[in-house]
């Protein structure tokens, strides 16, 4: 149990000593620091339960609290609000415990296996800003879940199935008709062949082929046929598809790497569709497939629906499968191979209908056990200054790489040439740029749309990633300077700012819990800013290392160590790397 939860249990015990039983008790950080650090607001609730006057109840609780020298400044306000503060000695003791082992103030959850689907990059198409949000939020939720004791796994769920790949290969065939892949008499090993196409080419080929197919019926028909050939694993076409996937995948991996995002599972939709027959069998057994003008659908509406719930399209009238079907096959495959208790889909909120249909169909077809949870963790869009989804200068969808580039230009201007050697500047600027992007992405509640302003979020001042990095690096260099000083424990706390820091530190488990519960990192992002700002205020108010009173100096150094540890821990949860200098 965390330090703070432990304290809650003990206070609950004290209230019991006073003669009152509370079911649940949470320590509330007071917003009236002049009255006390914490509030106990339960006397009113107890009053109705015990039919007594709340102020009298409060008085009895206070007299119990007063026997305990861990608490000071105990008083009653208004109808029966109790204010308490922790004694300096006790506060110091708690902080020391936390400094020795940060996990002493983190609550572990009951073990559960959670699969998080937060990739969704599409092969042969450039990643765009929507994929950025999936990656940021998904990776951070995964890290948070693991920190809190779950077993969380990430699946990249690459979009490598269906027409887009058929189109890409049709265009390759148009350009290079004599490639061995298209020669039915070719007997050699395809794996040894090289392809005269780079990832940049692929990213240009897809939009071009897609446009062509809209104007040229024959071209589209060819692409359809090729798609079918790939799906039948036809020699040559299937091998070229594999090649295209591997070229694209390498580039996708690089981008995810830049974002400090790692997946445990790298399945693609095509791997999942290997379970299509098994899926068909389940669907058949459930008897839920309905013919509808040549297409096959599954009814998913329920009596309690308040808005229309259209049926799920299982196969289209031309026999091809839908996006929904790939997700159903995926659910079955995961149930068989991973057996997760919960699956979280960190995907654009605009796909909520899709997921609702898929989840309902999955339950109807009994693809997963009753007690399993499927959850769409939807997010809002990252918008440009005009309040519309981020666009390039010429109005196209902003590729993720261009966005990173844009932020990078800004952060590069702010790297300090006195401290960062010239040859490291580019790498440091990139790390800072990723931090700027990620932190801005975490600040608003997950489901809210927000405006990303490049200069604002790249700034070293304000609620930004660079501010947090800069401050954390400064803590580190202070600690490096203090290397020779034997500072081991916090034994003295003096000013109000130190108390603010201390109370914020103690509150850590509540913030982590809330973030996990809401599946949103905004709580952690705000907390990091709060803790860092308090620390910076304290840093400005005191000359830490040159403080003459040794006990105070040592306490301050240890406090710095603790803040530094918490910052690193939380930045790591957010998937933000801290450079050595900046
Ligand atoms: N590839 C899809 C896209 O770019 C996202 C896939 C999300 N995950 C899922 N299981 N459907 O829109």
mmCIF file of N, CA and C and ligand atoms in Angstrom, residues 117-122 125 128 131 134 156-159 269 323 326-327 330 334 345-348 351 354-355, ligand 1:
data_model
loop_
_atom_site.group_PDB
_atom_site.id
_atom_site.type_symbol
_atom_site.label_atom_id
_atom_site.label_comp_id
_atom_site.label_asym_id
_atom_site.label_seq_id
_atom_site.Cartn_x
_atom_site.Cartn_y
_atom_site.Cartn_z
ATOM 1 N N UNK A 117 -3.985 -1.814 -28.360
ATOM 2 C CA UNK A 117 -3.901 -1.699 -29.812
ATOM 3 C C UNK A 117 -3.720 -0.211 -30.110
ATOM 4 N N UNK A 118 -2.493 0.197 -30.400
ATOM 5 C CA UNK A 118 -2.274 1.646 -30.558
ATOM 6 C C UNK A 118 -1.299 1.987 -31.683
ATOM 7 N N UNK A 119 -1.205 1.072 -32.651
ATOM 8 C CA UNK A 119 -0.351 1.353 -33.814
ATOM 9 C C UNK A 119 -1.237 1.840 -34.934
ATOM 10 N N UNK A 120 -1.626 0.883 -35.764
ATOM 11 C CA UNK A 120 -2.570 1.206 -36.830
ATOM 12 C C UNK A 120 -1.948 1.938 -38.002
ATOM 13 N N UNK A 121 -0.609 2.010 -38.049
ATOM 14 C CA UNK A 121 0.043 2.610 -39.211
ATOM 15 C C UNK A 121 -0.284 1.756 -40.424
ATOM 16 N N UNK A 122 -0.404 2.392 -41.570
ATOM 17 C CA UNK A 122 -0.746 1.666 -42.780
ATOM 18 C C UNK A 122 0.468 1.517 -43.675
ATOM 19 N N UNK A 125 1.835 3.790 -46.746
ATOM 20 C CA UNK A 125 1.268 5.140 -46.617
ATOM 21 C C UNK A 125 2.036 5.837 -45.494
ATOM 22 N N UNK A 128 0.472 9.690 -40.303
ATOM 23 C CA UNK A 128 0.020 11.078 -40.164
ATOM 24 C C UNK A 128 -0.203 11.416 -38.691
ATOM 25 N N UNK A 131 -1.958 9.063 -36.246
ATOM 26 C CA UNK A 131 -1.165 7.944 -35.732
ATOM 27 C C UNK A 131 -0.282 8.395 -34.574
ATOM 28 N N UNK A 134 -2.368 8.089 -31.328
ATOM 29 C CA UNK A 134 -2.469 6.677 -30.934
ATOM 30 C C UNK A 134 -1.175 6.243 -30.252
ATOM 31 N N UNK A 156 1.104 -3.479 -32.704
ATOM 32 C CA UNK A 156 1.194 -2.440 -33.741
ATOM 33 C C UNK A 156 0.027 -2.493 -34.727
ATOM 34 N N UNK A 157 -0.565 -3.657 -34.885
ATOM 35 C CA UNK A 157 -1.728 -3.835 -35.755
ATOM 36 C C UNK A 157 -1.599 -3.043 -37.063
ATOM 37 N N UNK A 158 -0.569 -3.397 -37.814
ATOM 38 C CA UNK A 158 -0.292 -2.704 -39.079
ATOM 39 C C UNK A 158 -1.413 -2.887 -40.093
ATOM 40 N N UNK A 159 -1.736 -1.827 -40.775
ATOM 41 C CA UNK A 159 -2.710 -1.913 -41.864
ATOM 42 C C UNK A 159 -2.008 -2.399 -43.126
ATOM 43 N N UNK A 269 -2.831 -6.660 -40.067
ATOM 44 C CA UNK A 269 -4.186 -7.159 -40.341
ATOM 45 C C UNK A 269 -4.127 -8.444 -41.151
ATOM 46 N N UNK A 323 -13.337 -3.622 -43.060
ATOM 47 C CA UNK A 323 -12.485 -3.233 -41.916
ATOM 48 C C UNK A 323 -13.005 -3.891 -40.637
ATOM 49 N N UNK A 326 -11.834 -7.469 -40.397
ATOM 50 C CA UNK A 326 -10.435 -7.634 -39.966
ATOM 51 C C UNK A 326 -10.349 -7.486 -38.453
ATOM 52 N N UNK A 327 -11.163 -6.606 -37.898
ATOM 53 C CA UNK A 327 -11.116 -6.430 -36.444
ATOM 54 C C UNK A 327 -11.723 -7.632 -35.710
ATOM 55 N N UNK A 330 -9.200 -10.293 -35.697
ATOM 56 C CA UNK A 330 -8.156 -9.930 -34.734
ATOM 57 C C UNK A 330 -8.566 -10.293 -33.306
ATOM 58 N N UNK A 334 -6.463 -12.909 -31.018
ATOM 59 C CA UNK A 334 -5.890 -12.494 -29.738
ATOM 60 C C UNK A 334 -6.408 -13.363 -28.606
ATOM 61 N N UNK A 345 -8.397 -0.195 -27.306
ATOM 62 C CA UNK A 345 -8.105 0.314 -28.648
ATOM 63 C C UNK A 345 -7.897 1.813 -28.556
ATOM 64 N N UNK A 346 -6.657 2.225 -28.654
ATOM 65 C CA UNK A 346 -6.379 3.656 -28.609
ATOM 66 C C UNK A 346 -6.425 4.187 -30.037
ATOM 67 N N UNK A 347 -7.604 4.567 -30.444
ATOM 68 C CA UNK A 347 -7.861 4.937 -31.837
ATOM 69 C C UNK A 347 -8.761 6.186 -31.853
ATOM 70 N N UNK A 348 -8.565 7.011 -32.857
ATOM 71 C CA UNK A 348 -9.365 8.216 -33.091
ATOM 72 C C UNK A 348 -10.835 8.039 -32.664
ATOM 73 N N UNK A 351 -13.842 6.902 -34.742
ATOM 74 C CA UNK A 351 -14.117 5.507 -35.101
ATOM 75 C C UNK A 351 -14.989 4.799 -34.066
ATOM 76 N N UNK A 354 -17.642 2.295 -35.357
ATOM 77 C CA UNK A 354 -16.970 1.077 -35.838
ATOM 78 C C UNK A 354 -16.701 0.120 -34.668
ATOM 79 N N UNK A 355 -16.120 0.643 -33.611
ATOM 80 C CA UNK A 355 -15.764 -0.240 -32.496
ATOM 81 C C UNK A 355 -16.992 -0.767 -31.760
HETATM 82 N N1 LIG B 1 -5.175 1.402 -39.720
HETATM 83 C C1 LIG B 1 -6.276 2.113 -39.171
HETATM 84 C C2 LIG B 1 -6.246 3.568 -39.613
HETATM 85 O O1 LIG B 1 -5.226 4.081 -40.032
HETATM 86 C C3 LIG B 1 -6.280 2.120 -37.663
HETATM 87 C C4 LIG B 1 -6.390 0.769 -37.019
HETATM 88 C C5 LIG B 1 -6.827 0.890 -35.585
HETATM 89 N N2 LIG B 1 -6.909 -0.359 -34.907
HETATM 90 C C6 LIG B 1 -7.885 -1.281 -35.076
HETATM 91 N N3 LIG B 1 -7.831 -2.405 -34.436
HETATM 92 N N4 LIG B 1 -8.886 -1.033 -35.890
HETATM 93 O O2 LIG B 1 -7.280 4.227 -39.539
#
